[in-house]
Amino acid sequence: MRRVAILISGRGSNMSALIEAASAEGFPAEIALVISNRADVPGLANAAANGIKTLVIESKPFGKDRAGFEKLLTAALDEHGIELICLAGFMRLFTAEFVQHWYGRMLNIHPSLLPSFPGLDPHGQALRAGVKISGATVHFVIPETDAGPIVMQGAVPVATDDTPDTLAARVLGVEHQIYPQALHLLATDGIEIDGAVTKTTACIGSDDNLIAPTVI
Ligand code: GAR
């Protein structure tokens, strides 16, 4: 049973999906801690309602002093014996040292098919690019934002009349499916990192082609 910390900055719906998955019998990881870098975010109350230990470590007072913030973060992670980290809408950049320390043990989810559309407003970026399929990516964290070896992706069709909000809602559904599966893989040592790519013990589905739009 691997001990996991989830780091959030807001709503925490991916956090909730991970908590729910981990509560199932036989799941190989335990959500031992939820840390938010902002007080009063909805995710904190949801985690606490599920009996998960929560902490607030405000990052704002640290400004650009990333290492100062990470000192407190590291102390909390160590104190709770954390082995794996899941970033779930955590909107704060790390130092290269922190990322290096957790390399291969820290996952992030981003709502696009990386390497397309990293950073802010991924759904607006996708709509402006006119892609017909978008999705979400779980990847290992490297110093570059929304980049790193890809563990799992899920795709959704993009509708002609989509707005960033409607597309976000569709992609979020797939986020909630893939993040628990990716954590399951990591917690069972089912992911091998080979340079910039990963190989996993999971196999592709036999009938998983997604074509959009559908003509006939
Ligand atoms: C999610 O859509 C997540 O993929 C995204 O923030 C949202 C957080 O929602 N993360 C990023 O954009 C990372 N660059 P949640 O708090 O409900 O999980």
PDB file of C-alpha atoms and ligand atoms in Angstrom:
ATOM      1  CA  MET A   1       0.000   0.000   0.000  1.00  0.00           C
ATOM      2  CA  ARG A   2       1.758   3.145  -1.211  1.00  0.00           C
ATOM      3  CA  ARG A   3       1.210   6.349   0.736  1.00  0.00           C
ATOM      4  CA  VAL A   4       0.070   9.170  -1.542  1.00  0.00           C
ATOM      5  CA  ALA A   5      -0.234  12.919  -1.084  1.00  0.00           C
ATOM      6  CA  ILE A   6      -2.523  14.889  -3.393  1.00  0.00           C
ATOM      7  CA  LEU A   7      -1.643  18.551  -3.931  1.00  0.00           C
ATOM      8  CA  ILE A   8      -4.496  20.870  -4.890  1.00  0.00           C
ATOM      9  CA  SER A   9      -5.174  24.567  -5.390  1.00  0.00           C
ATOM     10  CA  GLY A  10      -8.926  24.636  -5.889  1.00  0.00           C
ATOM     11  CA  ARG A  11     -11.999  22.584  -6.713  1.00  0.00           C
ATOM     12  CA  GLY A  12     -10.353  19.201  -6.268  1.00  0.00           C
ATOM     13  CA  SER A  13     -12.575  17.072  -8.492  1.00  0.00           C
ATOM     14  CA  ASN A  14      -9.598  14.975  -9.615  1.00  0.00           C
ATOM     15  CA  MET A  15      -8.639  14.654  -5.968  1.00  0.00           C
ATOM     16  CA  SER A  16     -12.145  13.329  -5.231  1.00  0.00           C
ATOM     17  CA  ALA A  17     -11.864  10.818  -8.080  1.00  0.00           C
ATOM     18  CA  LEU A  18      -8.567   9.582  -6.652  1.00  0.00           C
ATOM     19  CA  ILE A  19      -9.971   9.384  -3.114  1.00  0.00           C
ATOM     20  CA  GLU A  20     -12.982   7.423  -4.310  1.00  0.00           C
ATOM     21  CA  ALA A  21     -10.868   5.002  -6.340  1.00  0.00           C
ATOM     22  CA  ALA A  22      -8.438   4.495  -3.481  1.00  0.00           C
ATOM     23  CA  SER A  23     -11.259   3.680  -1.089  1.00  0.00           C
ATOM     24  CA  ALA A  24     -12.098   0.576  -3.104  1.00  0.00           C
ATOM     25  CA  GLU A  25     -11.018  -2.787  -1.755  1.00  0.00           C
ATOM     26  CA  GLY A  26      -7.670  -3.838  -3.184  1.00  0.00           C
ATOM     27  CA  PHE A  27      -6.563  -0.439  -4.541  1.00  0.00           C
ATOM     28  CA  PRO A  28      -2.775  -0.408  -4.149  1.00  0.00           C
ATOM     29  CA  ALA A  29      -2.449   3.140  -2.802  1.00  0.00           C
ATOM     30  CA  GLU A  30      -3.773   5.042   0.181  1.00  0.00           C
ATOM     31  CA  ILE A  31      -4.505   8.774   0.033  1.00  0.00           C
ATOM     32  CA  ALA A  32      -2.715   9.686   3.247  1.00  0.00           C
ATOM     33  CA  LEU A  33      -2.632  13.469   2.879  1.00  0.00           C
ATOM     34  CA  VAL A  34      -4.163  16.329   0.896  1.00  0.00           C
ATOM     35  CA  ILE A  35      -2.231  19.582   0.816  1.00  0.00           C
ATOM     36  CA  SER A  36      -3.562  22.846  -0.579  1.00  0.00           C
ATOM     37  CA  ASN A  37      -1.430  25.914  -1.209  1.00  0.00           C
ATOM     38  CA  ARG A  38      -4.531  28.059  -0.728  1.00  0.00           C
ATOM     39  CA  ALA A  39      -6.894  28.180   2.235  1.00  0.00           C
ATOM     40  CA  ASP A  40     -10.650  27.825   1.877  1.00  0.00           C
ATOM     41  CA  VAL A  41     -10.674  25.914  -1.396  1.00  0.00           C
ATOM     42  CA  PRO A  42     -13.591  23.488  -1.880  1.00  0.00           C
ATOM     43  CA  GLY A  43     -11.287  20.497  -2.280  1.00  0.00           C
ATOM     44  CA  LEU A  44     -10.120  20.736   1.328  1.00  0.00           C
ATOM     45  CA  ALA A  45     -13.606  20.327   2.776  1.00  0.00           C
ATOM     46  CA  ASN A  46     -14.291  17.386   0.468  1.00  0.00           C
ATOM     47  CA  ALA A  47     -11.098  15.639   1.513  1.00  0.00           C
ATOM     48  CA  ALA A  48     -11.821  16.219   5.195  1.00  0.00           C
ATOM     49  CA  ALA A  49     -15.378  14.922   4.721  1.00  0.00           C
ATOM     50  CA  ASN A  50     -13.807  11.714   3.433  1.00  0.00           C
ATOM     51  CA  GLY A  51     -11.700  11.419   6.564  1.00  0.00           C
ATOM     52  CA  ILE A  52      -8.460  12.369   4.823  1.00  0.00           C
ATOM     53  CA  LYS A  53      -5.833  14.380   6.684  1.00  0.00           C
ATOM     54  CA  THR A  54      -5.619  17.880   5.161  1.00  0.00           C
ATOM     55  CA  LEU A  55      -3.045  20.631   5.427  1.00  0.00           C
ATOM     56  CA  VAL A  56      -2.865  24.183   4.136  1.00  0.00           C
ATOM     57  CA  ILE A  57       0.581  25.476   3.273  1.00  0.00           C
ATOM     58  CA  GLU A  58       0.035  28.939   1.845  1.00  0.00           C
ATOM     59  CA  SER A  59       2.410  29.628  -1.024  1.00  0.00           C
ATOM     60  CA  LYS A  60       1.481  33.278  -1.513  1.00  0.00           C
ATOM     61  CA  PRO A  61       3.599  34.629   1.370  1.00  0.00           C
ATOM     62  CA  PHE A  62       6.644  32.994  -0.247  1.00  0.00           C
ATOM     63  CA  GLY A  63       6.255  34.918  -3.515  1.00  0.00           C
ATOM     64  CA  LYS A  64       9.061  33.809  -5.801  1.00  0.00           C
ATOM     65  CA  ASP A  65      10.848  31.970  -2.968  1.00  0.00           C
ATOM     66  CA  ARG A  66       9.910  28.534  -4.263  1.00  0.00           C
ATOM     67  CA  ALA A  67      12.545  26.766  -2.175  1.00  0.00           C
ATOM     68  CA  GLY A  68      11.157  28.340   1.011  1.00  0.00           C
ATOM     69  CA  PHE A  69       7.677  27.007   0.264  1.00  0.00           C
ATOM     70  CA  GLU A  70       9.062  23.594  -0.654  1.00  0.00           C
ATOM     71  CA  LYS A  71      10.903  23.366   2.666  1.00  0.00           C
ATOM     72  CA  LEU A  72       7.553  23.353   4.486  1.00  0.00           C
ATOM     73  CA  LEU A  73       6.061  21.049   1.875  1.00  0.00           C
ATOM     74  CA  THR A  74       8.917  18.569   2.199  1.00  0.00           C
ATOM     75  CA  ALA A  75       8.650  18.579   5.992  1.00  0.00           C
ATOM     76  CA  ALA A  76       4.937  17.707   5.732  1.00  0.00           C
ATOM     77  CA  LEU A  77       5.523  15.002   3.125  1.00  0.00           C
ATOM     78  CA  ASP A  78       8.295  13.460   5.231  1.00  0.00           C
ATOM     79  CA  GLU A  79       6.289  13.644   8.433  1.00  0.00           C
ATOM     80  CA  HIS A  80       3.473  11.678   6.816  1.00  0.00           C
ATOM     81  CA  GLY A  81       5.720   9.106   5.150  1.00  0.00           C
ATOM     82  CA  ILE A  82       4.581  10.062   1.654  1.00  0.00           C
ATOM     83  CA  GLU A  83       5.950   7.910  -1.188  1.00  0.00           C
ATOM     84  CA  LEU A  84       4.020   9.236  -4.201  1.00  0.00           C
ATOM     85  CA  ILE A  85       2.575  12.646  -5.129  1.00  0.00           C
ATOM     86  CA  CYS A  86      -0.396  13.393  -7.380  1.00  0.00           C
ATOM     87  CA  LEU A  87      -0.770  16.991  -8.524  1.00  0.00           C
ATOM     88  CA  ALA A  88      -4.461  17.675  -9.060  1.00  0.00           C
ATOM     89  CA  GLY A  89      -5.032  21.203 -10.281  1.00  0.00           C
ATOM     90  CA  PHE A  90      -2.018  22.371  -8.261  1.00  0.00           C
ATOM     91  CA  MET A  91      -1.161  25.752  -9.718  1.00  0.00           C
ATOM     92  CA  ARG A  92       2.326  26.389  -8.396  1.00  0.00           C
ATOM     93  CA  LEU A  93       5.662  25.731 -10.075  1.00  0.00           C
ATOM     94  CA  PHE A  94       8.431  23.774  -8.336  1.00  0.00           C
ATOM     95  CA  THR A  95      12.193  24.186  -8.265  1.00  0.00           C
ATOM     96  CA  ALA A  96      14.213  21.781 -10.390  1.00  0.00           C
ATOM     97  CA  GLU A  97      15.617  20.291  -7.159  1.00  0.00           C
ATOM     98  CA  PHE A  98      12.181  19.390  -5.798  1.00  0.00           C
ATOM     99  CA  VAL A  99      11.135  17.904  -9.137  1.00  0.00           C
ATOM    100  CA  GLN A 100      14.361  15.918  -9.377  1.00  0.00           C
ATOM    101  CA  HIS A 101      13.891  14.531  -5.874  1.00  0.00           C
ATOM    102  CA  TRP A 102      10.399  13.262  -6.758  1.00  0.00           C
ATOM    103  CA  TYR A 103      11.147  12.263 -10.355  1.00  0.00           C
ATOM    104  CA  GLY A 104       9.281   9.076 -11.226  1.00  0.00           C
ATOM    105  CA  ARG A 105       7.159   9.397  -8.094  1.00  0.00           C
ATOM    106  CA  MET A 106       5.151  12.564  -8.901  1.00  0.00           C
ATOM    107  CA  LEU A 107       2.272  12.615 -11.394  1.00  0.00           C
ATOM    108  CA  ASN A 108       0.355  15.545 -12.874  1.00  0.00           C
ATOM    109  CA  ILE A 109      -2.831  15.700 -14.910  1.00  0.00           C
ATOM    110  CA  HIS A 110      -3.369  18.266 -17.642  1.00  0.00           C
ATOM    111  CA  PRO A 111      -6.566  18.692 -19.673  1.00  0.00           C
ATOM    112  CA  SER A 112      -5.145  18.347 -23.175  1.00  0.00           C
ATOM    113  CA  LEU A 113      -3.475  15.702 -25.278  1.00  0.00           C
ATOM    114  CA  LEU A 114       0.089  16.729 -24.461  1.00  0.00           C
ATOM    115  CA  PRO A 115       2.419  17.818 -25.927  1.00  0.00           C
ATOM    116  CA  SER A 116      -0.357  19.947 -27.459  1.00  0.00           C
ATOM    117  CA  PHE A 117      -1.680  22.905 -25.491  1.00  0.00           C
ATOM    118  CA  PRO A 118       0.322  22.987 -22.240  1.00  0.00           C
ATOM    119  CA  GLY A 119      -0.092  25.865 -19.801  1.00  0.00           C
ATOM    120  CA  LEU A 120      -3.077  28.114 -19.312  1.00  0.00           C
ATOM    121  CA  ASP A 121      -6.391  27.934 -21.182  1.00  0.00           C
ATOM    122  CA  PRO A 122      -5.778  24.527 -22.817  1.00  0.00           C
ATOM    123  CA  HIS A 123      -9.398  24.285 -23.983  1.00  0.00           C
ATOM    124  CA  GLY A 124      -9.305  27.734 -25.582  1.00  0.00           C
ATOM    125  CA  GLN A 125      -6.022  26.742 -27.233  1.00  0.00           C
ATOM    126  CA  ALA A 126      -7.597  23.524 -28.544  1.00  0.00           C
ATOM    127  CA  LEU A 127     -10.657  25.322 -29.915  1.00  0.00           C
ATOM    128  CA  ARG A 128      -8.552  28.008 -31.611  1.00  0.00           C
ATOM    129  CA  ALA A 129      -6.403  25.295 -33.185  1.00  0.00           C
ATOM    130  CA  GLY A 130      -9.563  23.629 -34.479  1.00  0.00           C
ATOM    131  CA  VAL A 131      -8.689  20.108 -33.295  1.00  0.00           C
ATOM    132  CA  LYS A 132     -11.497  17.576 -33.604  1.00  0.00           C
ATOM    133  CA  ILE A 133     -10.262  15.434 -30.727  1.00  0.00           C
ATOM    134  CA  SER A 134      -8.925  16.621 -27.390  1.00  0.00           C
ATOM    135  CA  GLY A 135      -8.460  14.951 -24.056  1.00  0.00           C
ATOM    136  CA  ALA A 136      -6.369  14.672 -20.935  1.00  0.00           C
ATOM    137  CA  THR A 137      -2.891  13.447 -20.053  1.00  0.00           C
ATOM    138  CA  VAL A 138      -1.357  12.004 -16.902  1.00  0.00           C
ATOM    139  CA  HIS A 139       2.411  12.413 -16.957  1.00  0.00           C
ATOM    140  CA  PHE A 140       5.456  12.356 -14.715  1.00  0.00           C
ATOM    141  CA  VAL A 141       6.497  15.814 -13.585  1.00  0.00           C
ATOM    142  CA  ILE A 142       9.657  17.385 -14.948  1.00  0.00           C
ATOM    143  CA  PRO A 143      10.812  20.983 -14.444  1.00  0.00           C
ATOM    144  CA  GLU A 144       9.092  22.131 -17.657  1.00  0.00           C
ATOM    145  CA  THR A 145       5.383  22.896 -17.090  1.00  0.00           C
ATOM    146  CA  ASP A 146       2.844  20.309 -18.327  1.00  0.00           C
ATOM    147  CA  ALA A 147       5.547  18.142 -19.856  1.00  0.00           C
ATOM    148  CA  GLY A 148       7.273  14.897 -18.930  1.00  0.00           C
ATOM    149  CA  PRO A 149       6.949  11.190 -19.725  1.00  0.00           C
ATOM    150  CA  ILE A 150       3.317  10.397 -20.544  1.00  0.00           C
ATOM    151  CA  VAL A 151       1.669   7.651 -18.515  1.00  0.00           C
ATOM    152  CA  MET A 152      -1.902   7.673 -19.818  1.00  0.00           C
ATOM    153  CA  GLN A 153      -4.155   9.716 -22.076  1.00  0.00           C
ATOM    154  CA  GLY A 154      -7.878   9.803 -22.674  1.00  0.00           C
ATOM    155  CA  ALA A 155      -9.545  11.388 -25.690  1.00  0.00           C
ATOM    156  CA  VAL A 156     -12.889  13.061 -26.309  1.00  0.00           C
ATOM    157  CA  PRO A 157     -14.461  14.468 -29.482  1.00  0.00           C
ATOM    158  CA  VAL A 158     -14.627  18.248 -29.888  1.00  0.00           C
ATOM    159  CA  ALA A 159     -18.041  19.532 -30.979  1.00  0.00           C
ATOM    160  CA  THR A 160     -18.477  22.338 -33.498  1.00  0.00           C
ATOM    161  CA  ASP A 161     -20.358  24.433 -30.967  1.00  0.00           C
ATOM    162  CA  ASP A 162     -18.057  23.717 -28.014  1.00  0.00           C
ATOM    163  CA  THR A 163     -16.975  26.543 -25.755  1.00  0.00           C
ATOM    164  CA  PRO A 164     -13.966  26.213 -23.443  1.00  0.00           C
ATOM    165  CA  ASP A 165     -16.453  25.378 -20.668  1.00  0.00           C
ATOM    166  CA  THR A 166     -18.337  22.630 -22.493  1.00  0.00           C
ATOM    167  CA  LEU A 167     -15.099  21.091 -23.714  1.00  0.00           C
ATOM    168  CA  ALA A 168     -13.617  21.321 -20.205  1.00  0.00           C
ATOM    169  CA  ALA A 169     -16.606  19.445 -18.783  1.00  0.00           C
ATOM    170  CA  ARG A 170     -16.250  16.640 -21.340  1.00  0.00           C
ATOM    171  CA  VAL A 171     -12.505  16.359 -20.778  1.00  0.00           C
ATOM    172  CA  LEU A 172     -12.987  16.382 -16.999  1.00  0.00           C
ATOM    173  CA  GLY A 173     -15.011  13.180 -17.275  1.00  0.00           C
ATOM    174  CA  VAL A 174     -12.059  11.476 -18.894  1.00  0.00           C
ATOM    175  CA  GLU A 175      -9.632  12.982 -16.345  1.00  0.00           C
ATOM    176  CA  HIS A 176     -11.580  11.313 -13.565  1.00  0.00           C
ATOM    177  CA  GLN A 177     -11.281   7.983 -15.373  1.00  0.00           C
ATOM    178  CA  ILE A 178      -7.587   8.039 -16.213  1.00  0.00           C
ATOM    179  CA  TYR A 179      -6.008   9.557 -13.096  1.00  0.00           C
ATOM    180  CA  PRO A 180      -7.002   6.695 -10.758  1.00  0.00           C
ATOM    181  CA  GLN A 181      -5.866   4.162 -13.370  1.00  0.00           C
ATOM    182  CA  ALA A 182      -2.516   5.901 -13.772  1.00  0.00           C
ATOM    183  CA  LEU A 183      -2.019   5.966  -9.996  1.00  0.00           C
ATOM    184  CA  HIS A 184      -2.916   2.271  -9.864  1.00  0.00           C
ATOM    185  CA  LEU A 185      -0.227   1.585 -12.466  1.00  0.00           C
ATOM    186  CA  LEU A 186       2.377   3.635 -10.611  1.00  0.00           C
ATOM    187  CA  ALA A 187       1.549   2.117  -7.230  1.00  0.00           C
ATOM    188  CA  THR A 188       1.940  -1.397  -8.624  1.00  0.00           C
ATOM    189  CA  ASP A 189       5.289  -0.559 -10.276  1.00  0.00           C
ATOM    190  CA  GLY A 190       3.614  -0.997 -13.653  1.00  0.00           C
ATOM    191  CA  ILE A 191       5.390   1.938 -15.313  1.00  0.00           C
ATOM    192  CA  GLU A 192       8.923   1.879 -16.660  1.00  0.00           C
ATOM    193  CA  ILE A 193      10.469   5.195 -17.662  1.00  0.00           C
ATOM    194  CA  ASP A 194      12.684   4.922 -20.733  1.00  0.00           C
ATOM    195  CA  GLY A 195      14.124   8.368 -21.398  1.00  0.00           C
ATOM    196  CA  ALA A 196      11.279  10.660 -22.447  1.00  0.00           C
ATOM    197  CA  VAL A 197       8.701   7.879 -22.749  1.00  0.00           C
ATOM    198  CA  THR A 198       7.110   5.291 -20.504  1.00  0.00           C
ATOM    199  CA  LYS A 199       6.270   1.658 -21.018  1.00  0.00           C
ATOM    200  CA  THR A 200       3.444   0.287 -18.931  1.00  0.00           C
ATOM    201  CA  THR A 201       2.101  -3.119 -18.082  1.00  0.00           C
ATOM    202  CA  ALA A 202      -1.343  -1.987 -19.322  1.00  0.00           C
ATOM    203  CA  CYS A 203      -2.401  -2.921 -22.840  1.00  0.00           C
ATOM    204  CA  ILE A 204      -4.396  -0.958 -25.423  1.00  0.00           C
ATOM    205  CA  GLY A 205      -8.069  -1.796 -25.803  1.00  0.00           C
ATOM    206  CA  SER A 206      -9.006  -3.652 -28.964  1.00  0.00           C
ATOM    207  CA  ASP A 207     -11.910  -1.382 -29.917  1.00  0.00           C
ATOM    208  CA  ASP A 208     -10.722   1.998 -28.761  1.00  0.00           C
ATOM    209  CA  ASN A 209     -10.566   4.044 -31.969  1.00  0.00           C
ATOM    210  CA  LEU A 210     -12.077   7.480 -31.546  1.00  0.00           C
ATOM    211  CA  ILE A 211     -13.020   9.242 -34.786  1.00  0.00           C
ATOM    212  CA  ALA A 212     -14.536  12.711 -34.738  1.00  0.00           C
ATOM    213  CA  PRO A 213     -16.689  14.042 -36.246  1.00  0.00           C
ATOM    214  CA  THR A 214     -18.763  11.032 -37.145  1.00  0.00           C
ATOM    215  CA  VAL A 215     -20.062  11.265 -40.719  1.00  0.00           C
ATOM    216  CA  ILE A 216     -22.163   8.134 -41.065  1.00  0.00           C
TER     217      ILE A 216
HETATM  218  C1  GAR B   1      -8.149  19.960 -14.043  1.00  0.00           C
HETATM  219  O1  GAR B   1      -8.840  20.084 -15.262  1.00  0.00           O
HETATM  220  C2  GAR B   1      -6.679  19.686 -14.275  1.00  0.00           C
HETATM  221  O2  GAR B   1      -6.442  18.863 -15.394  1.00  0.00           O
HETATM  222  C3  GAR B   1      -6.148  21.079 -14.511  1.00  0.00           C
HETATM  223  O3  GAR B   1      -6.794  21.864 -13.537  1.00  0.00           O
HETATM  224  C4  GAR B   1      -8.091  21.314 -13.305  1.00  0.00           C
HETATM  225  C5  GAR B   1      -8.270  21.133 -11.830  1.00  0.00           C
HETATM  226  O4  GAR B   1      -9.593  20.699 -11.555  1.00  0.00           O
HETATM  227  N1  GAR B   1      -4.726  21.141 -14.391  1.00  0.00           N
HETATM  228  C6  GAR B   1      -3.945  21.914 -15.158  1.00  0.00           C
HETATM  229  O5  GAR B   1      -4.377  22.697 -15.980  1.00  0.00           O
HETATM  230  C7  GAR B   1      -2.446  21.728 -14.936  1.00  0.00           C
HETATM  231  N2  GAR B   1      -1.712  22.529 -15.853  1.00  0.00           N
HETATM  232  P1  GAR B   1      -9.908  19.934 -10.216  1.00  0.00           P
HETATM  233  O6  GAR B   1      -9.382  20.824  -9.084  1.00  0.00           O
HETATM  234  O7  GAR B   1     -11.396  19.822 -10.196  1.00  0.00           O
HETATM  235  O8  GAR B   1      -9.222  18.606 -10.259  1.00  0.00           O
END
